[in-house]
mmCIF file of C-alpha atoms in Angstrom:
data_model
loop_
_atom_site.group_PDB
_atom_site.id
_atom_site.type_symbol
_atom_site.label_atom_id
_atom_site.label_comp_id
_atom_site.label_asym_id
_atom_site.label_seq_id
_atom_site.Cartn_x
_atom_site.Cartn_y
_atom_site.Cartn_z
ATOM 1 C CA UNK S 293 67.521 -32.840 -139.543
ATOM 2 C CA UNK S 294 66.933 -32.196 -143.333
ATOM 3 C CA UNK S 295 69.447 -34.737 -144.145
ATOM 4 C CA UNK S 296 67.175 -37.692 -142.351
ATOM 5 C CA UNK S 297 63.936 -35.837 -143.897
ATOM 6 C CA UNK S 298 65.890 -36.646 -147.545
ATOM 7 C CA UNK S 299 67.033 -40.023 -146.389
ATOM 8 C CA UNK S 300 63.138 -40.827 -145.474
ATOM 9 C CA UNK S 301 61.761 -38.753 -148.581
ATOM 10 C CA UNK S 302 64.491 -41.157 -150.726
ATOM 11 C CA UNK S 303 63.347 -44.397 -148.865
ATOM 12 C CA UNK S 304 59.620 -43.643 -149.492
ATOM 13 C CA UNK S 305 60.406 -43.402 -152.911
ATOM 14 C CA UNK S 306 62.540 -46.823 -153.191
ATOM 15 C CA UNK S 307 59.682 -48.590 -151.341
ATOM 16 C CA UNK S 308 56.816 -47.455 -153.598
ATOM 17 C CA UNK S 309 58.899 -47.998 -156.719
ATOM 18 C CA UNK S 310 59.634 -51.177 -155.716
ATOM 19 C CA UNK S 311 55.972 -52.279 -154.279
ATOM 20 C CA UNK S 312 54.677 -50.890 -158.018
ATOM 21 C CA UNK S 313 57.220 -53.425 -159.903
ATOM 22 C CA UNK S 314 55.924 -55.949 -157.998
ATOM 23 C CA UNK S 315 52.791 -54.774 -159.066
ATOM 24 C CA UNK S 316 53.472 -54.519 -162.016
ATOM 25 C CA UNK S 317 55.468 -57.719 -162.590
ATOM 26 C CA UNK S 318 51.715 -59.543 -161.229
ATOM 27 C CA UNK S 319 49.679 -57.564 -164.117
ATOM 28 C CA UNK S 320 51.982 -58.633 -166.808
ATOM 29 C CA UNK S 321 51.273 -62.667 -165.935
ATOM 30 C CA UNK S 322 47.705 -63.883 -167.621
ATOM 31 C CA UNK S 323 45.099 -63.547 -165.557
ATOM 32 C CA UNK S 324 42.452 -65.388 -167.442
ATOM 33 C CA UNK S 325 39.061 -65.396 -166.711
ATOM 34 C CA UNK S 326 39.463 -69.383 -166.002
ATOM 35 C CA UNK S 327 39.227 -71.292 -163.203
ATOM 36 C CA UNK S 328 42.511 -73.618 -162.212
ATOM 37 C CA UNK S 329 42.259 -77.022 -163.127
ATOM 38 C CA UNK S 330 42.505 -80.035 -165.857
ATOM 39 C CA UNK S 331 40.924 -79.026 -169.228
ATOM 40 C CA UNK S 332 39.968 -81.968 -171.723
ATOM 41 C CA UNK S 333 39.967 -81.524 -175.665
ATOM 42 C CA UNK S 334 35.609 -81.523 -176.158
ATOM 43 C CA UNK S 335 36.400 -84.513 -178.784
ATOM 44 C CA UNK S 336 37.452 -86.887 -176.009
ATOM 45 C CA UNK S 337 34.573 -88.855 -174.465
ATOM 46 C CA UNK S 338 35.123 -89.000 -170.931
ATOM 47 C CA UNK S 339 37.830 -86.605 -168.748
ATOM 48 C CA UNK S 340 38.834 -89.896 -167.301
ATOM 49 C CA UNK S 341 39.244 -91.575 -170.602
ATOM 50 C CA UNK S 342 41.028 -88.730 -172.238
ATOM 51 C CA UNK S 343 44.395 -89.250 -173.688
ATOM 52 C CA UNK S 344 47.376 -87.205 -172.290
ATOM 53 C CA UNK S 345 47.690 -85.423 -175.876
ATOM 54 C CA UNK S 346 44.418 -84.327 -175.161
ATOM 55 C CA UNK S 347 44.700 -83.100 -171.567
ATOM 56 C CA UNK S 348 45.793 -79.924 -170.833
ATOM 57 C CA UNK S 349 46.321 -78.077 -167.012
ATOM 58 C CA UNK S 350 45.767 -74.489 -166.091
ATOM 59 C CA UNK S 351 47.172 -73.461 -162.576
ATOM 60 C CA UNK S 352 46.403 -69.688 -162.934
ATOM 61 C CA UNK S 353 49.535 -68.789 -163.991
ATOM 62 C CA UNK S 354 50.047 -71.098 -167.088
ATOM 63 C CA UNK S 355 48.954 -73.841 -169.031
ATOM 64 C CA UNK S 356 50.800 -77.192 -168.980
ATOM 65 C CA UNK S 357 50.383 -80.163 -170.984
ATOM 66 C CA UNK S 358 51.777 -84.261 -171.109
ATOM 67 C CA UNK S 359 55.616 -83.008 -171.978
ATOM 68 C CA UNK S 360 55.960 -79.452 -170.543
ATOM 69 C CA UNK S 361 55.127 -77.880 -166.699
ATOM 70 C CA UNK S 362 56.038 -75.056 -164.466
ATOM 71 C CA UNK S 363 54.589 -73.119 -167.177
ATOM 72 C CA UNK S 364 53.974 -69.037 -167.013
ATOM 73 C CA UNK S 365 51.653 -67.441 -169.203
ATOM 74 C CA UNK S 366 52.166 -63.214 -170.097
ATOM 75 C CA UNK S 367 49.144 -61.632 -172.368
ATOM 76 C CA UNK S 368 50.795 -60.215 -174.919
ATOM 77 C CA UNK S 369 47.221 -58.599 -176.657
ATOM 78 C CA UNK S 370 44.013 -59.129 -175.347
ATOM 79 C CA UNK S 371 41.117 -58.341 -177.786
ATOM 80 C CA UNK S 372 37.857 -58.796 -175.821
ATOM 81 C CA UNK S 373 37.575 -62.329 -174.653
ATOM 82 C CA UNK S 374 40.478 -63.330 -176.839
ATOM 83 C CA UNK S 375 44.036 -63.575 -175.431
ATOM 84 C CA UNK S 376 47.396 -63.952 -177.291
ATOM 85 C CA UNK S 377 49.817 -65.271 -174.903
ATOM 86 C CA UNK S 378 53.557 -65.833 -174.542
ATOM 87 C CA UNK S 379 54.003 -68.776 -172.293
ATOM 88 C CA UNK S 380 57.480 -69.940 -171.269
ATOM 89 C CA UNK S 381 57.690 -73.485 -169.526
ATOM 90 C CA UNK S 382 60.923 -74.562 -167.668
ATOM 91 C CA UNK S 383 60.270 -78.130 -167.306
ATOM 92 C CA UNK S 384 58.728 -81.502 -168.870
ATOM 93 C CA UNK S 385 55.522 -82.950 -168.207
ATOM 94 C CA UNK S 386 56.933 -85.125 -165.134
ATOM 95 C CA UNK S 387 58.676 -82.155 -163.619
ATOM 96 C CA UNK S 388 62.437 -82.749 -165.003
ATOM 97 C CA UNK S 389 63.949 -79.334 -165.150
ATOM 98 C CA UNK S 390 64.589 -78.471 -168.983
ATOM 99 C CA UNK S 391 66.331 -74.866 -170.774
ATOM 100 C CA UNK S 392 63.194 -72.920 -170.726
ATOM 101 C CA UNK S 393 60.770 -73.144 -173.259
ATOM 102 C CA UNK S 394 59.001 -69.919 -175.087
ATOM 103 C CA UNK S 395 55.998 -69.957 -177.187
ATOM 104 C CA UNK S 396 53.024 -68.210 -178.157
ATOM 105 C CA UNK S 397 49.507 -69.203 -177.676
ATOM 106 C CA UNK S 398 46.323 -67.802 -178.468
ATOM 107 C CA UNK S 399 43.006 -68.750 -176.722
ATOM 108 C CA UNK S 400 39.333 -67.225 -176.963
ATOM 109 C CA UNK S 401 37.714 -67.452 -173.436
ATOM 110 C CA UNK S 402 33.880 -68.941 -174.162
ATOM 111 C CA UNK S 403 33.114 -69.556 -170.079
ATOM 112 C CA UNK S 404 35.107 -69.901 -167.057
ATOM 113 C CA UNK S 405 35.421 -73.437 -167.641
ATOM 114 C CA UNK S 406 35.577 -73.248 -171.145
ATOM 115 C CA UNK S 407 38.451 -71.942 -174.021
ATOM 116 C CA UNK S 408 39.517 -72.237 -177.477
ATOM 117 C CA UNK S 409 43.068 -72.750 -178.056
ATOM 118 C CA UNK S 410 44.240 -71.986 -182.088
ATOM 119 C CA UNK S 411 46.831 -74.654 -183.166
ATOM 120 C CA UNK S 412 48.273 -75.104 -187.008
ATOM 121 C CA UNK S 413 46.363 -77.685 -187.599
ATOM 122 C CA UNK S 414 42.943 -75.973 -186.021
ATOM 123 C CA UNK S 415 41.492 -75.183 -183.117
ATOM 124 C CA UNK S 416 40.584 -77.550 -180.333
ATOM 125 C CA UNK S 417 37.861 -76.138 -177.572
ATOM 126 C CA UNK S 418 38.731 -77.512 -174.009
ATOM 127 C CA UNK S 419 36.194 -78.178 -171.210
ATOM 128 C CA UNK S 420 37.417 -78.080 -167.633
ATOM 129 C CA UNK S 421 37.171 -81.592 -165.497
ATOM 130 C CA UNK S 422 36.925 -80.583 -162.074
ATOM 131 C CA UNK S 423 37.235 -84.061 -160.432
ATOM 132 C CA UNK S 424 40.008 -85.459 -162.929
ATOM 133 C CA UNK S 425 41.999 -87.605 -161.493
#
């Protein structure tokens, strides 16, 4: 009997350490404060107009852009409504499976349709186009 009581007592254990990495492992991805969709560079006049290098996608998980997709985003520091990310993307802009892809990021949040994104040569504010087609 106190052999099946440790067998229980060790599977109880297992299960909760494994249900808290998954927890874990879903707390680590970026959960930004944005809603899913196709976000426009502010500068371009129309989200139907916009050029592709202008266009970029959030999915809730990552963003993705004309040459990269299947894209995961981890906050790496979060300072207020600023976010550093790591994102790692594992495939181009049409879908073709590519070596995976890691770089860093860094947004400011200004609405949950709205962001920031810091580049070398600036920063570019994006505005989400909810019927983009």
């Amino acid at each position: 009997m106190l052999s099946i009581l440790r067998l229980a007592q060790s599977f109880h254990c297992k299960t909760a350490l494994f249900f808290s990495s998954i927890v874990f492992a879903a707390a680590a991805q970026a959960a930004l404060p944005l809603r899913a969709g196709t976000y426009v560079d502010t500068q371009a006049n129309e989200c139907q107009d916009a050029p592709n290098a202008s266009i970029l996608t959030y999915d809730g998980h990552g963003f993705g852009g004309a040459h990269s997709s299947h894209c995961v985003s981890t906050t790496v520091k979060r300072t207020g409504d600023e976010y550093e990310l790591s994102t790692t993307c594992s495939a181009l802009g049409d879908g073709t499976p590519v070596k995976p892809q890691k770089f860093k990021e860094k947004i400011h949040i200004l609405s949950p349709e709205r962001f920031s994104m810091q580049f070398s040569e600036g920063t570019q504010t994006y505005k989400l186009c909810p019927d983009f087609k």
